[in-house]
PDB file of C-alpha atoms (C1' of nucleotides) in Angstrom:
ATOM      1  CA  MET L 747     140.508  97.515  86.088  1.00  0.00           C
ATOM      2  CA  GLY L 748     140.320  99.926  83.446  1.00  0.00           C
ATOM      3  CA  LYS L 749     138.702 102.309  81.152  1.00  0.00           C
ATOM      4  CA  LYS L 750     135.739 104.145  82.475  1.00  0.00           C
ATOM      5  CA  VAL L 751     132.458 103.418  80.755  1.00  0.00           C
ATOM      6  CA  THR L 752     129.386 105.615  80.651  1.00  0.00           C
ATOM      7  CA  PHE L 753     125.734 104.750  80.807  1.00  0.00           C
ATOM      8  CA  SER L 754     125.219 105.857  77.222  1.00  0.00           C
ATOM      9  CA  GLU L 755     127.676 103.235  76.034  1.00  0.00           C
ATOM     10  CA  ALA L 756     125.585 100.572  77.699  1.00  0.00           C
ATOM     11  CA  LYS L 757     123.338 100.270  74.674  1.00  0.00           C
ATOM     12  CA  SER L 758     126.153  98.770  72.629  1.00  0.00           C
ATOM     13  CA  CYS L 759     127.227  96.107  75.120  1.00  0.00           C
ATOM     14  CA  PRO L 760     124.426  95.635  77.531  1.00  0.00           C
ATOM     15  CA  ILE L 761     124.539  92.356  79.414  1.00  0.00           C
ATOM     16  CA  GLN L 762     127.341  92.938  81.904  1.00  0.00           C
ATOM     17  CA  PHE L 763     126.361  96.570  82.303  1.00  0.00           C
ATOM     18  CA  VAL L 764     122.801  95.652  83.040  1.00  0.00           C
ATOM     19  CA  LEU L 765     124.028  93.184  85.634  1.00  0.00           C
ATOM     20  CA  ALA L 766     126.287  95.775  87.238  1.00  0.00           C
ATOM     21  CA  LEU L 767     123.527  98.367  87.389  1.00  0.00           C
ATOM     22  CA  ASN L 768     121.268  95.741  88.837  1.00  0.00           C
ATOM     23  CA  ASP L 769     123.790  94.856  91.532  1.00  0.00           C
ATOM     24  CA  THR L 770     123.892  98.478  92.571  1.00  0.00           C
ATOM     25  CA  LEU L 771     120.131  98.740  92.681  1.00  0.00           C
ATOM     26  CA  ASN L 772     119.905  95.554  94.712  1.00  0.00           C
ATOM     27  CA  VAL L 773     122.042  96.904  97.513  1.00  0.00           C
ATOM     28  CA  ILE L 774     120.167 100.192  97.895  1.00  0.00           C
ATOM     29  CA  THR L 775     116.522  99.319  97.280  1.00  0.00           C
ATOM     30  CA  GLY L 776     114.007  98.196  99.828  1.00  0.00           C
ATOM     31  CA  LYS L 777     112.718  99.933 102.886  1.00  0.00           C
ATOM     32  CA  TRP L 778     115.610  99.187 105.241  1.00  0.00           C
ATOM     33  CA  LYS L 779     118.873  98.764 103.290  1.00  0.00           C
ATOM     34  CA  LEU L 780     119.979 102.405 103.311  1.00  0.00           C
ATOM     35  CA  PRO L 781     118.971 102.989 106.934  1.00  0.00           C
ATOM     36  CA  ILE L 782     120.941  99.901 107.949  1.00  0.00           C
ATOM     37  CA  ILE L 783     123.986 100.898 105.915  1.00  0.00           C
ATOM     38  CA  GLY L 784     123.690 104.344 107.459  1.00  0.00           C
ATOM     39  CA  THR L 785     124.068 103.025 110.981  1.00  0.00           C
ATOM     40  CA  MET L 786     127.444 101.527 110.117  1.00  0.00           C
ATOM     41  CA  LEU L 787     128.862 104.460 108.188  1.00  0.00           C
ATOM     42  CA  PHE L 788     131.230 105.564 110.924  1.00  0.00           C
ATOM     43  CA  ASN L 789     131.532 102.534 113.216  1.00  0.00           C
ATOM     44  CA  LYS L 790     130.918  98.837 113.287  1.00  0.00           C
ATOM     45  CA  LYS L 791     127.674  97.951 115.027  1.00  0.00           C
ATOM     46  CA  ARG L 792     126.066  95.047 116.813  1.00  0.00           C
ATOM     47  CA  PHE L 793     122.642  93.617 116.077  1.00  0.00           C
ATOM     48  CA  SER L 794     121.022  95.175 119.111  1.00  0.00           C
ATOM     49  CA  GLU L 795     122.676  98.535 118.501  1.00  0.00           C
ATOM     50  CA  ILE L 796     121.201  98.711 115.037  1.00  0.00           C
ATOM     51  CA  GLN L 797     117.830  97.823 116.517  1.00  0.00           C
ATOM     52  CA  LYS L 798     118.153 100.715 118.934  1.00  0.00           C
ATOM     53  CA  ILE L 799     119.075 103.136 116.165  1.00  0.00           C
ATOM     54  CA  ILE L 800     116.240 101.919 113.931  1.00  0.00           C
ATOM     55  CA  PRO L 801     113.554 101.043 116.476  1.00  0.00           C
ATOM     56  CA  LYS L 802     110.838 100.315 113.922  1.00  0.00           C
ATOM     57  CA  ILE L 803     112.635  97.480 112.201  1.00  0.00           C
ATOM     58  CA  THR L 804     111.638  93.981 113.295  1.00  0.00           C
ATOM     59  CA  PRO L 805     114.385  91.493 114.150  1.00  0.00           C
ATOM     60  CA  ARG L 806     113.177  89.374 111.271  1.00  0.00           C
ATOM     61  CA  MET L 807     113.798  92.142 108.744  1.00  0.00           C
ATOM     62  CA  LEU L 808     117.080  93.204 110.290  1.00  0.00           C
ATOM     63  CA  SER L 809     118.312  89.633 110.237  1.00  0.00           C
ATOM     64  CA  LYS L 810     117.169  89.103 106.672  1.00  0.00           C
ATOM     65  CA  GLU L 811     118.632  92.350 105.373  1.00  0.00           C
ATOM     66  CA  LEU L 812     121.968  91.850 107.123  1.00  0.00           C
ATOM     67  CA  LYS L 813     122.255  88.378 105.579  1.00  0.00           C
ATOM     68  CA  ASP L 814     121.389  89.858 102.226  1.00  0.00           C
ATOM     69  CA  LEU L 815     123.937  92.634 102.566  1.00  0.00           C
ATOM     70  CA  GLU L 816     126.553  90.139 103.710  1.00  0.00           C
ATOM     71  CA  MET L 817     125.930  87.881 100.727  1.00  0.00           C
ATOM     72  CA  ASN L 818     126.300  90.868  98.446  1.00  0.00           C
ATOM     73  CA  GLY L 819     129.614  91.952  99.918  1.00  0.00           C
ATOM     74  CA  ILE L 820     128.273  95.049 101.629  1.00  0.00           C
ATOM     75  CA  VAL L 821     128.712  94.092 105.259  1.00  0.00           C
ATOM     76  CA  LYS L 822     131.195  91.884 107.033  1.00  0.00           C
ATOM     77  CA  ARG L 823     129.912  89.804 109.928  1.00  0.00           C
ATOM     78  CA  THR L 824     132.246  88.819 112.726  1.00  0.00           C
ATOM     79  CA  VAL L 825     131.240  86.411 115.475  1.00  0.00           C
ATOM     80  CA  PHE L 826     133.094  86.484 118.792  1.00  0.00           C
ATOM     81  CA  ASP L 827     133.128  83.372 120.902  1.00  0.00           C
ATOM     82  CA  THR L 828     131.744  84.919 124.053  1.00  0.00           C
ATOM     83  CA  VAL L 829     128.695  83.927 126.080  1.00  0.00           C
ATOM     84  CA  PRO L 830     126.266  84.947 124.873  1.00  0.00           C
ATOM     85  CA  VAL L 831     127.815  85.357 121.434  1.00  0.00           C
ATOM     86  CA  THR L 832     128.811  88.799 120.271  1.00  0.00           C
ATOM     87  CA  VAL L 833     128.346  89.627 116.614  1.00  0.00           C
ATOM     88  CA  GLU L 834     129.725  92.696 114.914  1.00  0.00           C
ATOM     89  CA  TYR L 835     128.670  94.088 111.589  1.00  0.00           C
ATOM     90  CA  GLU L 836     130.757  96.518 109.577  1.00  0.00           C
ATOM     91  CA  LEU L 837     130.754  97.941 106.087  1.00  0.00           C
ATOM     92  CA  THR L 838     133.157  96.581 103.510  1.00  0.00           C
ATOM     93  CA  ASP L 839     135.375  98.926 101.509  1.00  0.00           C
ATOM     94  CA  SER L 840     133.053  98.389  98.601  1.00  0.00           C
ATOM     95  CA  ALA L 841     130.123  99.539 100.701  1.00  0.00           C
ATOM     96  CA  LYS L 842     132.008 102.658 101.729  1.00  0.00           C
ATOM     97  CA  ALA L 843     132.568 103.397  98.051  1.00  0.00           C
ATOM     98  CA  LEU L 844     128.785 103.495  97.705  1.00  0.00           C
ATOM     99  CA  GLY L 845     128.993 106.991  99.138  1.00  0.00           C
ATOM    100  CA  LYS L 846     129.920 108.265  95.682  1.00  0.00           C
ATOM    101  CA  VAL L 847     126.740 106.804  94.257  1.00  0.00           C
ATOM    102  CA  LEU L 848     124.592 108.141  97.067  1.00  0.00           C
ATOM    103  CA  ASP L 849     126.170 111.579  96.713  1.00  0.00           C
ATOM    104  CA  LYS L 850     125.131 111.654  93.059  1.00  0.00           C
ATOM    105  CA  MET L 851     121.673 110.444  93.933  1.00  0.00           C
ATOM    106  CA  LEU L 852     121.346 113.128  96.571  1.00  0.00           C
ATOM    107  CA  GLU L 853     122.648 115.763  94.183  1.00  0.00           C
ATOM    108  CA  TRP L 854     120.186 114.752  91.479  1.00  0.00           C
ATOM    109  CA  GLY L 855     117.321 114.545  93.947  1.00  0.00           C
ATOM    110  CA  LEU L 856     117.965 118.034  95.272  1.00  0.00           C
ATOM    111  CA  GLN L 857     118.342 119.462  91.762  1.00  0.00           C
ATOM    112  CA  HIS L 858     115.203 117.702  90.658  1.00  0.00           C
ATOM    113  CA  ARG L 859     113.252 119.112  93.601  1.00  0.00           C
ATOM    114  CA  GLU L 860     114.527 122.606  92.874  1.00  0.00           C
ATOM    115  CA  THR L 861     113.748 122.574  89.189  1.00  0.00           C
ATOM    116  CA  THR L 862     110.800 120.357  88.503  1.00  0.00           C
ATOM    117  CA  LEU L 863     109.040 119.451  91.673  1.00  0.00           C
ATOM    118  CA  SER L 864     108.856 122.947  93.105  1.00  0.00           C
ATOM    119  CA  GLY L 865     105.278 123.302  94.173  1.00  0.00           C
ATOM    120  CA  SER L 866     104.301 119.717  94.836  1.00  0.00           C
ATOM    121  CA  ASN L 867     104.879 118.325  98.280  1.00  0.00           C
ATOM    122  CA  ASP L 868     104.680 114.545  98.345  1.00  0.00           C
TER     123      ASP L 868
ATOM    124  CA  MET I 704     120.975 126.620  93.800  1.00  0.00           C
ATOM    125  CA  GLY I 705     124.212 126.271  95.143  1.00  0.00           C
ATOM    126  CA  LYS I 706     126.598 124.682  97.437  1.00  0.00           C
ATOM    127  CA  LYS I 707     127.198 121.055  96.828  1.00  0.00           C
ATOM    128  CA  VAL I 708     126.368 118.715  99.694  1.00  0.00           C
ATOM    129  CA  THR I 709     127.701 115.245 100.293  1.00  0.00           C
ATOM    130  CA  PHE I 710     126.020 112.139 101.622  1.00  0.00           C
ATOM    131  CA  SER I 711     128.126 112.219 104.766  1.00  0.00           C
ATOM    132  CA  GLU I 712     126.688 115.593 105.680  1.00  0.00           C
ATOM    133  CA  ALA I 713     123.226 114.129 105.547  1.00  0.00           C
ATOM    134  CA  LYS I 714     123.512 112.924 109.124  1.00  0.00           C
ATOM    135  CA  SER I 715     123.492 116.494 110.389  1.00  0.00           C
ATOM    136  CA  CYS I 716     120.420 117.713 108.499  1.00  0.00           C
ATOM    137  CA  PRO I 717     118.533 114.706 107.351  1.00  0.00           C
ATOM    138  CA  ILE I 718     114.923 115.381 106.430  1.00  0.00           C
ATOM    139  CA  GLN I 719     115.251 117.121 103.077  1.00  0.00           C
ATOM    140  CA  PHE I 720     118.202 114.959 102.127  1.00  0.00           C
ATOM    141  CA  VAL I 721     116.315 111.803 102.914  1.00  0.00           C
ATOM    142  CA  LEU I 722     113.464 113.075 100.756  1.00  0.00           C
ATOM    143  CA  ALA I 723     115.795 113.891  97.890  1.00  0.00           C
ATOM    144  CA  LEU I 724     117.478 110.489  98.038  1.00  0.00           C
ATOM    145  CA  ASN I 725     114.069 108.915  98.157  1.00  0.00           C
ATOM    146  CA  ASP I 726     112.926 110.818  95.074  1.00  0.00           C
ATOM    147  CA  THR I 727     115.900 109.471  93.190  1.00  0.00           C
ATOM    148  CA  LEU I 728     115.238 105.934  94.318  1.00  0.00           C
ATOM    149  CA  ASN I 729     111.600 106.245  93.345  1.00  0.00           C
ATOM    150  CA  VAL I 730     112.379 107.044  89.733  1.00  0.00           C
ATOM    151  CA  ILE I 731     114.819 104.180  89.227  1.00  0.00           C
ATOM    152  CA  THR I 732     113.436 101.306  91.249  1.00  0.00           C
ATOM    153  CA  GLY I 733     110.988  98.716  90.086  1.00  0.00           C
ATOM    154  CA  LYS I 734     111.266  96.204  87.326  1.00  0.00           C
ATOM    155  CA  TRP I 735     110.444  98.458  84.395  1.00  0.00           C
ATOM    156  CA  LYS I 736     111.453 102.082  85.116  1.00  0.00           C
ATOM    157  CA  LEU I 737     115.010 101.921  83.821  1.00  0.00           C
ATOM    158  CA  PRO I 738     114.103  99.882  80.739  1.00  0.00           C
ATOM    159  CA  ILE I 739     111.381 102.397  79.908  1.00  0.00           C
ATOM    160  CA  ILE I 740     113.657 105.385  80.455  1.00  0.00           C
ATOM    161  CA  GLY I 741     116.226 103.617  78.306  1.00  0.00           C
ATOM    162  CA  THR I 742     113.909 103.479  75.313  1.00  0.00           C
ATOM    163  CA  MET I 743     113.588 107.259  75.297  1.00  0.00           C
ATOM    164  CA  LEU I 744     117.251 108.127  75.816  1.00  0.00           C
ATOM    165  CA  PHE I 745     117.844 109.208  72.244  1.00  0.00           C
ATOM    166  CA  ASN I 746     114.358 109.849  70.845  1.00  0.00           C
ATOM    167  CA  LYS I 747     110.822 110.450  71.898  1.00  0.00           C
ATOM    168  CA  LYS I 748     108.702 107.338  71.644  1.00  0.00           C
ATOM    169  CA  ARG I 749     105.078 106.325  71.318  1.00  0.00           C
ATOM    170  CA  PHE I 750     103.257 103.834  73.509  1.00  0.00           C
ATOM    171  CA  SER I 751     103.315 101.080  70.937  1.00  0.00           C
ATOM    172  CA  GLU I 752     106.957 101.694  70.075  1.00  0.00           C
ATOM    173  CA  ILE I 753     107.969 101.187  73.688  1.00  0.00           C
ATOM    174  CA  GLN I 754     105.903  98.011  73.731  1.00  0.00           C
ATOM    175  CA  LYS I 755     107.810  96.744  70.703  1.00  0.00           C
ATOM    176  CA  ILE I 756     111.168  97.540  72.315  1.00  0.00           C
ATOM    177  CA  ILE I 757     110.168  95.926  75.620  1.00  0.00           C
ATOM    178  CA  PRO I 758     107.894  93.101  74.450  1.00  0.00           C
ATOM    179  CA  LYS I 759     107.471  91.523  77.879  1.00  0.00           C
ATOM    180  CA  ILE I 760     105.872  94.515  79.531  1.00  0.00           C
ATOM    181  CA  THR I 761     102.085  94.446  79.737  1.00  0.00           C
ATOM    182  CA  PRO I 762     100.127  97.519  78.634  1.00  0.00           C
ATOM    183  CA  ARG I 763      98.901  97.831  82.202  1.00  0.00           C
ATOM    184  CA  MET I 764     102.409  98.154  83.581  1.00  0.00           C
ATOM    185  CA  LEU I 765     103.612 100.421  80.793  1.00  0.00           C
ATOM    186  CA  SER I 766     100.642 102.700  81.299  1.00  0.00           C
ATOM    187  CA  LYS I 767     101.099 102.734  85.066  1.00  0.00           C
ATOM    188  CA  GLU I 768     104.827 103.381  84.923  1.00  0.00           C
ATOM    189  CA  LEU I 769     104.532 106.117  82.308  1.00  0.00           C
ATOM    190  CA  LYS I 770     101.947 107.882  84.481  1.00  0.00           C
ATOM    191  CA  ASP I 771     104.236 107.509  87.442  1.00  0.00           C
ATOM    192  CA  LEU I 772     107.232 108.843  85.569  1.00  0.00           C
ATOM    193  CA  GLU I 773     105.158 111.723  84.246  1.00  0.00           C
ATOM    194  CA  MET I 774     103.960 112.651  87.724  1.00  0.00           C
ATOM    195  CA  ASN I 775     107.544 112.619  88.925  1.00  0.00           C
ATOM    196  CA  GLY I 776     108.784 114.927  86.180  1.00  0.00           C
ATOM    197  CA  ILE I 777     110.736 112.262  84.314  1.00  0.00           C
ATOM    198  CA  VAL I 778     108.726 112.038  81.118  1.00  0.00           C
ATOM    199  CA  LYS I 779     106.660 114.562  79.234  1.00  0.00           C
ATOM    200  CA  ARG I 780     103.497 113.294  77.570  1.00  0.00           C
ATOM    201  CA  THR I 781     102.188 115.041  74.493  1.00  0.00           C
ATOM    202  CA  VAL I 782      98.830 114.219  72.935  1.00  0.00           C
ATOM    203  CA  PHE I 783      98.219 115.043  69.276  1.00  0.00           C
ATOM    204  CA  ASP I 784      94.682 115.594  68.142  1.00  0.00           C
ATOM    205  CA  THR I 785      94.678 113.032  65.370  1.00  0.00           C
ATOM    206  CA  VAL I 786      92.348 110.122  64.836  1.00  0.00           C
ATOM    207  CA  PRO I 787      93.103 107.864  66.464  1.00  0.00           C
ATOM    208  CA  VAL I 788      95.025 109.967  68.952  1.00  0.00           C
ATOM    209  CA  THR I 789      98.795 109.991  68.823  1.00  0.00           C
ATOM    210  CA  VAL I 790     100.702 110.221  72.075  1.00  0.00           C
ATOM    211  CA  GLU I 791     104.396 110.921  72.388  1.00  0.00           C
ATOM    212  CA  TYR I 792     106.560 110.369  75.415  1.00  0.00           C
ATOM    213  CA  GLU I 793     109.934 112.002  75.916  1.00  0.00           C
ATOM    214  CA  LEU I 794     112.424 112.445  78.713  1.00  0.00           C
ATOM    215  CA  THR I 795     112.581 115.740  80.571  1.00  0.00           C
ATOM    216  CA  ASP I 796     115.892 117.536  81.049  1.00  0.00           C
ATOM    217  CA  SER I 797     115.874 116.332  84.600  1.00  0.00           C
ATOM    218  CA  ALA I 798     115.565 112.753  83.419  1.00  0.00           C
ATOM    219  CA  LYS I 799     118.490 113.211  81.073  1.00  0.00           C
ATOM    220  CA  ALA I 800     120.526 114.422  84.026  1.00  0.00           C
ATOM    221  CA  LEU I 801     119.869 111.040  85.612  1.00  0.00           C
ATOM    222  CA  GLY I 802     122.624 109.735  83.364  1.00  0.00           C
ATOM    223  CA  LYS I 803     125.174 111.045  85.866  1.00  0.00           C
ATOM    224  CA  VAL I 804     123.588 108.967  88.604  1.00  0.00           C
ATOM    225  CA  LEU I 805     123.368 105.867  86.441  1.00  0.00           C
ATOM    226  CA  ASP I 806     126.987 106.286  85.358  1.00  0.00           C
ATOM    227  CA  LYS I 807     128.053 106.231  89.006  1.00  0.00           C
ATOM    228  CA  MET I 808     125.861 103.246  89.689  1.00  0.00           C
ATOM    229  CA  LEU I 809     127.342 101.410  86.729  1.00  0.00           C
ATOM    230  CA  GLU I 810     130.843 102.336  87.786  1.00  0.00           C
ATOM    231  CA  TRP I 811     130.276 101.101  91.322  1.00  0.00           C
ATOM    232  CA  GLY I 812     128.591  97.937  90.116  1.00  0.00           C
ATOM    233  CA  LEU I 813     131.468  97.061  87.811  1.00  0.00           C
ATOM    234  CA  GLN I 814     134.046  97.815  90.501  1.00  0.00           C
ATOM    235  CA  HIS I 815     132.101  95.793  93.014  1.00  0.00           C
ATOM    236  CA  ARG I 816     131.924  92.832  90.640  1.00  0.00           C
ATOM    237  CA  GLU I 817     135.644  93.055  89.972  1.00  0.00           C
ATOM    238  CA  THR I 818     136.701  93.260  93.579  1.00  0.00           C
ATOM    239  CA  THR I 819     134.229  91.441  95.755  1.00  0.00           C
ATOM    240  CA  LEU I 820     131.883  89.349  93.690  1.00  0.00           C
ATOM    241  CA  SER I 821     134.514  87.687  91.528  1.00  0.00           C
ATOM    242  CA  GLY I 822     133.587  84.047  91.667  1.00  0.00           C
ATOM    243  CA  SER I 823     129.861  84.208  92.292  1.00  0.00           C
ATOM    244  CA  ASN I 824     127.547  84.387  89.329  1.00  0.00           C
ATOM    245  CA  ASP I 825     124.017  85.400  90.317  1.00  0.00           C
TER     246      ASP I 825
ATOM    247  C1'  DT K 752     113.032  82.035 141.166  1.00  0.00           C
ATOM    248  C1'  DA K 753     111.882  85.612 137.824  1.00  0.00           C
ATOM    249  C1'  DT K 754     113.322  88.555 134.446  1.00  0.00           C
ATOM    250  C1'  DA K 755     116.532  90.617 131.067  1.00  0.00           C
ATOM    251  C1'  DT K 756     120.080  90.413 127.331  1.00  0.00           C
ATOM    252  C1'  DC K 757     122.252  88.466 123.224  1.00  0.00           C
ATOM    253  C1'  DG K 758     121.335  87.284 118.291  1.00  0.00           C
ATOM    254  C1'  DA K 759     118.489  85.666 116.248  1.00  0.00           C
ATOM    255  C1'  DT K 760     114.278  81.989 114.111  1.00  0.00           C
ATOM    256  C1'  DA K 761     109.176  80.462 113.297  1.00  0.00           C
ATOM    257  C1'  DT K 762     104.653  81.152 111.919  1.00  0.00           C
ATOM    258  C1'  DA K 763     101.055  83.692 110.205  1.00  0.00           C
ATOM    259  C1'  DC K 764      99.493  87.550 108.018  1.00  0.00           C
ATOM    260  C1'  DA K 765      98.956  92.142 105.206  1.00  0.00           C
ATOM    261  C1'  DA K 766     100.380  95.217 101.675  1.00  0.00           C
ATOM    262  C1'  DA K 767     102.788  96.339  97.506  1.00  0.00           C
ATOM    263  C1'  DA K 768     104.378  95.145  93.053  1.00  0.00           C
ATOM    264  C1'  DG K 769     103.802  92.712  89.029  1.00  0.00           C
ATOM    265  C1'  DT K 770     101.223  89.277  85.613  1.00  0.00           C
ATOM    266  C1'  DA K 771      97.519  87.359  82.666  1.00  0.00           C
ATOM    267  C1'  DT K 772      93.859  88.014  79.875  1.00  0.00           C
ATOM    268  C1'  DA K 773      90.198  90.333  77.977  1.00  0.00           C
ATOM    269  C1'  DG K 774      87.994  94.389  76.393  1.00  0.00           C
ATOM    270  C1'  DT K 775      87.151  99.607  75.240  1.00  0.00           C
ATOM    271  C1'  DG K 776      86.137 103.349  71.352  1.00  0.00           C
ATOM    272  C1'  DC K 777      87.719 104.989  67.377  1.00  0.00           C
ATOM    273  C1'  DT K 778      89.147 104.594  62.376  1.00  0.00           C
ATOM    274  C1'  DG K 779      91.286 102.919  58.119  1.00  0.00           C
ATOM    275  C1'  DT K 780      92.028  99.180  55.159  1.00  0.00           C
ATOM    276  C1'  DA K 781      90.954  94.377  52.866  1.00  0.00           C
TER     277       DA K 781
ATOM    278  C1'  DT Y 202      81.626  93.153  56.986  1.00  0.00           C
ATOM    279  C1'  DA Y 203      85.785  91.686  59.310  1.00  0.00           C
ATOM    280  C1'  DC Y 204      89.927  92.652  61.047  1.00  0.00           C
ATOM    281  C1'  DA Y 205      93.961  95.432  62.484  1.00  0.00           C
ATOM    282  C1'  DG Y 206      96.138  99.386  64.875  1.00  0.00           C
ATOM    283  C1'  DC Y 207      96.163 102.934  68.433  1.00  0.00           C
ATOM    284  C1'  DA Y 208      96.426 103.922  73.457  1.00  0.00           C
ATOM    285  C1'  DC Y 209      94.840 102.391  76.796  1.00  0.00           C
ATOM    286  C1'  DT Y 210      91.475 100.333  81.009  1.00  0.00           C
ATOM    287  C1'  DA Y 211      89.278  96.480  83.878  1.00  0.00           C
ATOM    288  C1'  DT Y 212      89.303  92.457  86.567  1.00  0.00           C
ATOM    289  C1'  DA Y 213      91.365  88.848  88.716  1.00  0.00           C
ATOM    290  C1'  DC Y 214      95.274  86.760  90.104  1.00  0.00           C
ATOM    291  C1'  DT Y 215     100.348  85.535  91.835  1.00  0.00           C
ATOM    292  C1'  DT Y 216     104.683  86.911  93.745  1.00  0.00           C
ATOM    293  C1'  DT Y 217     107.503  89.672  96.471  1.00  0.00           C
ATOM    294  C1'  DT Y 218     108.173  92.501 100.278  1.00  0.00           C
ATOM    295  C1'  DG Y 219     107.339  93.799 104.747  1.00  0.00           C
ATOM    296  C1'  DT Y 220     104.716  93.296 109.543  1.00  0.00           C
ATOM    297  C1'  DA Y 221     103.163  91.192 113.968  1.00  0.00           C
ATOM    298  C1'  DT Y 222     103.904  88.275 117.532  1.00  0.00           C
ATOM    299  C1'  DA Y 223     105.888  84.615 119.888  1.00  0.00           C
ATOM    300  C1'  DT Y 224     109.847  81.895 120.886  1.00  0.00           C
ATOM    301  C1'  DC Y 225     114.775  79.817 121.221  1.00  0.00           C
ATOM    302  C1'  DG Y 226     119.071  78.556 124.446  1.00  0.00           C
ATOM    303  C1'  DA Y 227     122.477  80.252 127.133  1.00  0.00           C
ATOM    304  C1'  DT Y 228     123.858  83.412 130.815  1.00  0.00           C
ATOM    305  C1'  DA Y 229     123.762  87.350 134.041  1.00  0.00           C
ATOM    306  C1'  DT Y 230     121.396  90.112 137.236  1.00  0.00           C
ATOM    307  C1'  DA Y 231     117.578  91.217 140.825  1.00  0.00           C
TER     308       DA Y 231
END
DNA sequence: TATATCGATATACAAAAGTATAGTGCTGTA
DNA sequence: TACAGCACTATACTTTTGTATATCGATATA
């Protein structure tokens, strides 16, 4: 855990940096990942709760994305031995730290809209 | 231009924030956008130069992505009236400011690898 | 008995993103 | 004349991503 590296330095020692950048992209790209993460920002959620919050997502996609996010260390899945089973999803600490990234993305996006996109509405 | 907003606040006033986040995602997602931006980080480049730096990209994709990036205010395209025509691509100021976002993404990615992915190599 | 809830899975399909390969019009050089 | 370089475009295709719709097995409720 150590020295802070910047994007510009990436050119000199790319492989692990490329992988790290890629990891970050993987957990925020796609139509549903951010919406799903958003539902869990302040509380753990159950499958059906997420479905209620994001009505347009199909169970297939929600299931797939949750598995994906779990495999990537973004959500923790806890199964309770009730009948029928109860399953809770919550963000990992690492996922919560994503806020810093999203803040920067938001900041850039707003700046970009102010400066260069002013006029176009897409 | 003004007050700084955080991701957490987005819940209270979402629409424009969602759009801004989306803009940011749009300019960094896809297989080739970051590699292409990378080629122009320190100098303007011509079509064929980018092709040499990223040999695996097809002219179709490079053309498409450059158009896309131009439309989104990330690259500036300058045509010189030579024969045959010379075309130069360079990053806009806004694009250069993306470095801050990428730095955060890199930082998170490295942290995430250190803490939660240690063990898995994908 | 019929229907609803829970957390999903199965199958088939459509749309978006990316690849492969060839060709364009122009000119300068061998 | 033949070929190479420049900045692309055209057509057809494959892969990845997302959608639509139906269903599972267990239980609780009407």
